[in-house]
PDB file of C-alpha atoms in Angstrom:
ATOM      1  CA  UNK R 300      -6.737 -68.611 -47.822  1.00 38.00           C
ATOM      2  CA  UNK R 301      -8.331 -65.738 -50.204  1.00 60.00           C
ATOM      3  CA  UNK R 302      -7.149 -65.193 -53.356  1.00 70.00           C
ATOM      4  CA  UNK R 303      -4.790 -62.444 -53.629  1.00 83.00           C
ATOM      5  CA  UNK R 304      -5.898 -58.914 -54.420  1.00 90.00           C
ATOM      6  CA  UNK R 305      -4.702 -58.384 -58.326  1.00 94.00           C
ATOM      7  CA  UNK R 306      -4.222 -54.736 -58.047  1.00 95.00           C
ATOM      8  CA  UNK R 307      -4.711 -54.385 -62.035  1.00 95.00           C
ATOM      9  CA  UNK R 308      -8.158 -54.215 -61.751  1.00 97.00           C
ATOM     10  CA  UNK R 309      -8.739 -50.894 -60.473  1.00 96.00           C
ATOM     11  CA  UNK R 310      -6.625 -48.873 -62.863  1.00 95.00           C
ATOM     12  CA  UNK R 311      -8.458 -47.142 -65.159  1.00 93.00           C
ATOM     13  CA  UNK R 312      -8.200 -48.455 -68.611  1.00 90.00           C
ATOM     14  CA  UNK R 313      -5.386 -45.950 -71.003  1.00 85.00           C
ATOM     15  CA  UNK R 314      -6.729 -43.914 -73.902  1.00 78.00           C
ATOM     16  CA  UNK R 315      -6.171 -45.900 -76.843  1.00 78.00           C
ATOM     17  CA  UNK R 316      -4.786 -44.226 -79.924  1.00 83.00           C
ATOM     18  CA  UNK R 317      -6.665 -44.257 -83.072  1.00 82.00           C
ATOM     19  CA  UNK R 318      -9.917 -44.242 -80.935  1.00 82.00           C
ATOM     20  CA  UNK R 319     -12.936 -43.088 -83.003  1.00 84.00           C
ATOM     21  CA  UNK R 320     -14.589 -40.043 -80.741  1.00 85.00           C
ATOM     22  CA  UNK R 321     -17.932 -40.388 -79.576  1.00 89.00           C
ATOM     23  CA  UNK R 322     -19.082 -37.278 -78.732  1.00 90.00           C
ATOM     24  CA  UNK R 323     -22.914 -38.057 -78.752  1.00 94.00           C
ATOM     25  CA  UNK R 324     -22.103 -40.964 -75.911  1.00 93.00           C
ATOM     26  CA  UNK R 325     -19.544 -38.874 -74.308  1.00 90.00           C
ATOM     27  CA  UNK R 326     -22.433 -36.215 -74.042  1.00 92.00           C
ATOM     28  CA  UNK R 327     -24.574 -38.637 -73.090  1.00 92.00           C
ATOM     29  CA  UNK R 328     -22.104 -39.973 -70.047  1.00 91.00           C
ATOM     30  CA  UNK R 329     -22.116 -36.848 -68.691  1.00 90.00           C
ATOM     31  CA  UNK R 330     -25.468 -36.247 -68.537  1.00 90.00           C
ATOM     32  CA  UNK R 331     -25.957 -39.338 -67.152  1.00 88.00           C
ATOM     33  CA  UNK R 332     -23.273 -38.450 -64.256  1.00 86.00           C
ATOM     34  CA  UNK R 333     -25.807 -36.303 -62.859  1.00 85.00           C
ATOM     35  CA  UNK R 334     -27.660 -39.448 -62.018  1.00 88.00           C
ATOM     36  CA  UNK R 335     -27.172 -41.589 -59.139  1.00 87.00           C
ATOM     37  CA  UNK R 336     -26.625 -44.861 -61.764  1.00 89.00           C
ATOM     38  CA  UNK R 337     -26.116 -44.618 -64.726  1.00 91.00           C
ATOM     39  CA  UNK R 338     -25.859 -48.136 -66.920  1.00 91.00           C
ATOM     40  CA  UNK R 339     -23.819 -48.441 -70.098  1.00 93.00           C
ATOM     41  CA  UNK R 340     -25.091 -51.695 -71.470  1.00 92.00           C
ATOM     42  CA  UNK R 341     -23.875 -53.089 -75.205  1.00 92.00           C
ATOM     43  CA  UNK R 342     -23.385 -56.648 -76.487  1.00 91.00           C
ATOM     44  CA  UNK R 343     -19.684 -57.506 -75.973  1.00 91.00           C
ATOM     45  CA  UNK R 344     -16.797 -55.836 -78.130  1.00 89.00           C
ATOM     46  CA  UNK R 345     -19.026 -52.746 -78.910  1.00 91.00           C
ATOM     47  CA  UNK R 346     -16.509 -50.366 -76.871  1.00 90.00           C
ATOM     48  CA  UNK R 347     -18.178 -49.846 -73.346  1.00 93.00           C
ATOM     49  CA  UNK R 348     -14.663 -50.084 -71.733  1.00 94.00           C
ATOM     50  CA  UNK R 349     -12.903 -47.965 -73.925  1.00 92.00           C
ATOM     51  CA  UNK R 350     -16.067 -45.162 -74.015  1.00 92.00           C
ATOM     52  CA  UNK R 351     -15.834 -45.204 -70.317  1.00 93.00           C
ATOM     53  CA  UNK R 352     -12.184 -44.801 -70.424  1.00 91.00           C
ATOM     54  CA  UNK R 353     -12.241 -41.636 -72.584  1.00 89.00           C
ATOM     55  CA  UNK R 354     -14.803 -40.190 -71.590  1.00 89.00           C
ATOM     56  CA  UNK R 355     -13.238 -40.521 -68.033  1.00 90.00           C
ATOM     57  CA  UNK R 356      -9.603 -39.463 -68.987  1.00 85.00           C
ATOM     58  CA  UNK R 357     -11.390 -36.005 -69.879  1.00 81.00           C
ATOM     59  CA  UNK R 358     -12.844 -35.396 -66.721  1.00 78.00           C
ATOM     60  CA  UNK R 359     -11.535 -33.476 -63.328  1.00 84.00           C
ATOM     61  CA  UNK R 360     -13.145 -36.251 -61.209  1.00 85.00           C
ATOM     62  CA  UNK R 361     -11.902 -39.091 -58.773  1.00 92.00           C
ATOM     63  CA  UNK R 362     -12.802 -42.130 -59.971  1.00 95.00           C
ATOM     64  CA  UNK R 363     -13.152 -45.364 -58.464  1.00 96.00           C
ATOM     65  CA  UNK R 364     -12.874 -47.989 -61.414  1.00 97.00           C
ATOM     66  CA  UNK R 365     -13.200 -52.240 -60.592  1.00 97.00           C
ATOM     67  CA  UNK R 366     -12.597 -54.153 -63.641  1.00 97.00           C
ATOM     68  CA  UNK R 367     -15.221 -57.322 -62.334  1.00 96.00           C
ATOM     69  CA  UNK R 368     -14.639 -60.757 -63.505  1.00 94.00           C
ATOM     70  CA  UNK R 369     -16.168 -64.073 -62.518  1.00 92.00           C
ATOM     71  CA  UNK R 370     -14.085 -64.600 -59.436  1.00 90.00           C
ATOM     72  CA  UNK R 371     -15.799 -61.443 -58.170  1.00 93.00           C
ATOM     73  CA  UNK R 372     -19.155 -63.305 -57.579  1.00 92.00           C
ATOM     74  CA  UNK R 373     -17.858 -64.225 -53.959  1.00 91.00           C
ATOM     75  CA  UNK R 374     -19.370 -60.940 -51.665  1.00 91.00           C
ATOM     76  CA  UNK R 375     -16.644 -60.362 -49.903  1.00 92.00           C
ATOM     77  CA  UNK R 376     -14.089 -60.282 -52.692  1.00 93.00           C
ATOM     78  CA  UNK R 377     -16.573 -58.169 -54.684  1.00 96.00           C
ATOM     79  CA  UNK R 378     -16.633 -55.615 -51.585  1.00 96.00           C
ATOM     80  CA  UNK R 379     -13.376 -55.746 -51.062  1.00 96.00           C
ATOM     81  CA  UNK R 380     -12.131 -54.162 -53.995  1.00 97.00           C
ATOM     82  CA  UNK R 381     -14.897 -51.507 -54.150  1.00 97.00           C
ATOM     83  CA  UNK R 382     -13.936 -50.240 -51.057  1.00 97.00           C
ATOM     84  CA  UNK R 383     -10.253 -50.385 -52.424  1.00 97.00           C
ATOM     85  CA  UNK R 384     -11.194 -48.403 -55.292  1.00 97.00           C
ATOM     86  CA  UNK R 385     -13.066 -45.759 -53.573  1.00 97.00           C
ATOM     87  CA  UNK R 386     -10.591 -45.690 -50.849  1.00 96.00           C
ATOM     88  CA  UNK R 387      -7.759 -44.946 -53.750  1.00 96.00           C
ATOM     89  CA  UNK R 388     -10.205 -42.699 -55.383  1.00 95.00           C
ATOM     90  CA  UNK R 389     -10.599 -40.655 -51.962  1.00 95.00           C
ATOM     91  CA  UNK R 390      -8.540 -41.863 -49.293  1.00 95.00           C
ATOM     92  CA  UNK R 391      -9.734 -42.474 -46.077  1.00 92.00           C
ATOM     93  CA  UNK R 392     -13.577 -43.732 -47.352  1.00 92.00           C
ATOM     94  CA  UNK R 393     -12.598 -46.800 -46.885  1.00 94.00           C
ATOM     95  CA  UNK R 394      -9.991 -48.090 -44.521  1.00 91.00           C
ATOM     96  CA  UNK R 395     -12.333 -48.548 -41.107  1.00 93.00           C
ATOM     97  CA  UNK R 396     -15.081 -50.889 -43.743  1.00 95.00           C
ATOM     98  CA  UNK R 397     -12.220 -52.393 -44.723  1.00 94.00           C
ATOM     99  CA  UNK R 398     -11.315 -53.467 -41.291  1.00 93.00           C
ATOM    100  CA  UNK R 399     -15.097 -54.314 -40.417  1.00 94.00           C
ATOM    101  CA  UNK R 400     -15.438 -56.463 -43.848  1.00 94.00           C
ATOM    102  CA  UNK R 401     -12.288 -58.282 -42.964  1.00 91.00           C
ATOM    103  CA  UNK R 402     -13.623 -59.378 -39.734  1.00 91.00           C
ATOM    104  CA  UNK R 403     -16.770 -61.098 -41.862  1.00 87.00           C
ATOM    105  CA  UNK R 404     -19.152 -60.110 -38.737  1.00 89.00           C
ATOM    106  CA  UNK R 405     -21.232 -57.467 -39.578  1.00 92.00           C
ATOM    107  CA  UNK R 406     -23.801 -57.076 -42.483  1.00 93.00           C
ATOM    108  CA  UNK R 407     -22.630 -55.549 -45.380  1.00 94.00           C
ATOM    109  CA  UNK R 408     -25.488 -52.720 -45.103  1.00 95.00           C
ATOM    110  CA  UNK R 409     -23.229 -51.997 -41.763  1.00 95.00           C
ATOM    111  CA  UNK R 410     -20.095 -52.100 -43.332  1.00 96.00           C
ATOM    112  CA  UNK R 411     -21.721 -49.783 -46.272  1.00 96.00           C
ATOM    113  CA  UNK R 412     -22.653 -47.068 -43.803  1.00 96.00           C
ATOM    114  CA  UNK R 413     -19.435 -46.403 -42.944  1.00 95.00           C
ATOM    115  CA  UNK R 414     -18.481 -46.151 -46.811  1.00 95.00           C
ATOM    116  CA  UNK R 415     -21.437 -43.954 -47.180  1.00 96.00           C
ATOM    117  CA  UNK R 416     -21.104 -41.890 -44.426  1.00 96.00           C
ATOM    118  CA  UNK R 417     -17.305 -40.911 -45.577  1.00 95.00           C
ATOM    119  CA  UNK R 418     -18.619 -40.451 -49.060  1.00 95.00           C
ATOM    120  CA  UNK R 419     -21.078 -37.743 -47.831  1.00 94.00           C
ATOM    121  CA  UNK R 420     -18.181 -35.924 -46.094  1.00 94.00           C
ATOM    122  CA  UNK R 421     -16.464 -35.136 -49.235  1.00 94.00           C
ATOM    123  CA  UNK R 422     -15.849 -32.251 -51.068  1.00 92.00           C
ATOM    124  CA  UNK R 423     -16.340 -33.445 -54.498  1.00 90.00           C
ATOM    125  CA  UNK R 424     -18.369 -36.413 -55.994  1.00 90.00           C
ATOM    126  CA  UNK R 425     -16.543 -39.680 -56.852  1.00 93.00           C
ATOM    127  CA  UNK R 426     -17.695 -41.591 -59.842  1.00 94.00           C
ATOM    128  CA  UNK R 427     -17.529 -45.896 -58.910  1.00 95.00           C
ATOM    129  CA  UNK R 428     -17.199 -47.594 -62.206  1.00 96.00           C
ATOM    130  CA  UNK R 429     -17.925 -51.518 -62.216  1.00 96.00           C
ATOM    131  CA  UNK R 430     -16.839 -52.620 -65.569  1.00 96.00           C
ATOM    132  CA  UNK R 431     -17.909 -56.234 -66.318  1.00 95.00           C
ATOM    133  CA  UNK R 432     -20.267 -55.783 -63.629  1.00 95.00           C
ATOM    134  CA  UNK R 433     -22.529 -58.841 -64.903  1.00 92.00           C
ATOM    135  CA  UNK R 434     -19.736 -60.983 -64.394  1.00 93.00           C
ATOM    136  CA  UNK R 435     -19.527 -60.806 -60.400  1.00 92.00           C
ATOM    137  CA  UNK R 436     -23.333 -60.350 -59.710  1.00 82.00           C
ATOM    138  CA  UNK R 437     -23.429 -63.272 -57.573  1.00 80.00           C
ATOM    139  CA  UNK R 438     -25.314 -64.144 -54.308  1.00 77.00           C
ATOM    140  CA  UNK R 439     -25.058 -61.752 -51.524  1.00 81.00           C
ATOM    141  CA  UNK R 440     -23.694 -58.862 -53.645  1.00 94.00           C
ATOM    142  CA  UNK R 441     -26.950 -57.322 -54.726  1.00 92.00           C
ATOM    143  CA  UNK R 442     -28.720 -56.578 -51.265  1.00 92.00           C
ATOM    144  CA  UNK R 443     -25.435 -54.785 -50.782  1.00 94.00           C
ATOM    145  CA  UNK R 444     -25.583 -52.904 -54.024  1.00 94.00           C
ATOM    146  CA  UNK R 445     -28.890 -51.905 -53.363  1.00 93.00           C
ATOM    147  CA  UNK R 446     -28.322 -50.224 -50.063  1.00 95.00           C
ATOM    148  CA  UNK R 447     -25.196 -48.115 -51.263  1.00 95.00           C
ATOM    149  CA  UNK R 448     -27.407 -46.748 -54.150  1.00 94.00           C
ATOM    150  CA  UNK R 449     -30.475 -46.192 -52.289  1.00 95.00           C
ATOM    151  CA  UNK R 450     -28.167 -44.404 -49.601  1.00 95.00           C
ATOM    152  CA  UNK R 451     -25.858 -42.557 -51.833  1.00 92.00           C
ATOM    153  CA  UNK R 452     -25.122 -38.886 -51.089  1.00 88.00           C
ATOM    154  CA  UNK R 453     -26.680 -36.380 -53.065  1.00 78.00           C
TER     155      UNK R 453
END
């Protein structure tokens, strides 16, 4: 049996008070939105989360946010709550890869398509944040990764 979907982890993280702005990282964020990836890399504890979180909580976006962790290495689990999160972040992206993911028969790439091809549909951009994403970078999740990137609406 899989383990349970722990619905925490795609809620963005809340504005904390007493939060230091960073307006030349916030600055640079959004510059960096215009990109199709944009990485936010720090040694742990240096904010990354919280940046993310603020900057975000400013923004008229839909956002897609997976908080990764180690149990996220498995492919399936990892895709699973992508989809979920762009599915919540515009609903309807994801419910027929869902389905096709569940049945574990086709190719991720396949299952991506269909993400991919509701994504370029859309009115307005969605911004997929994978906090942690080191964490769950484990076989069979990169070819994936690599194919919704390279075939990411403009």
């Amino acid at each position: 049996m899989a383990d349970p979907l722990v619905e925490t982890k795609l809620l963005l993280p809340r504005p904390r008070r007493g939060v230091v702005p960073r307006p030349r990282l916030a600055d640079l964020l959004q510059r960096g939105a215009e990109a199709s990836l944009t990485l936010v890399s720090a040694p742990p504890g240096f904010g990354k989360t919280t940046l993310l979180g603020a900057w975000l909580s400013t923004e008229e976006r839909a956002t897609a946010w997976v908080s990764c962790d180690e149990r996220d290495r498995q492919a399936t689990t990892f895709w699973t709550y992508v989809i979920l999160a762009l599915d919540r972040a515009a609903p309807g992206t994801g419910a027929g890869a869902l389905t096709l993911l569940e049945t574990g028969q086709a190719p991720i790439e396949t299952v991506l398509a269909g993400v991919v091809n509701e994504l370029s549909v859309l009115p307005r951009e969605v911004t997929l944040v994978l906090d942690d994403y080191h964490l769950a970078d484990g076989p069979g999740i990169q070819a994936g990764m690599d194919f919704l990137v390279d075939h990411l609406p403009p």
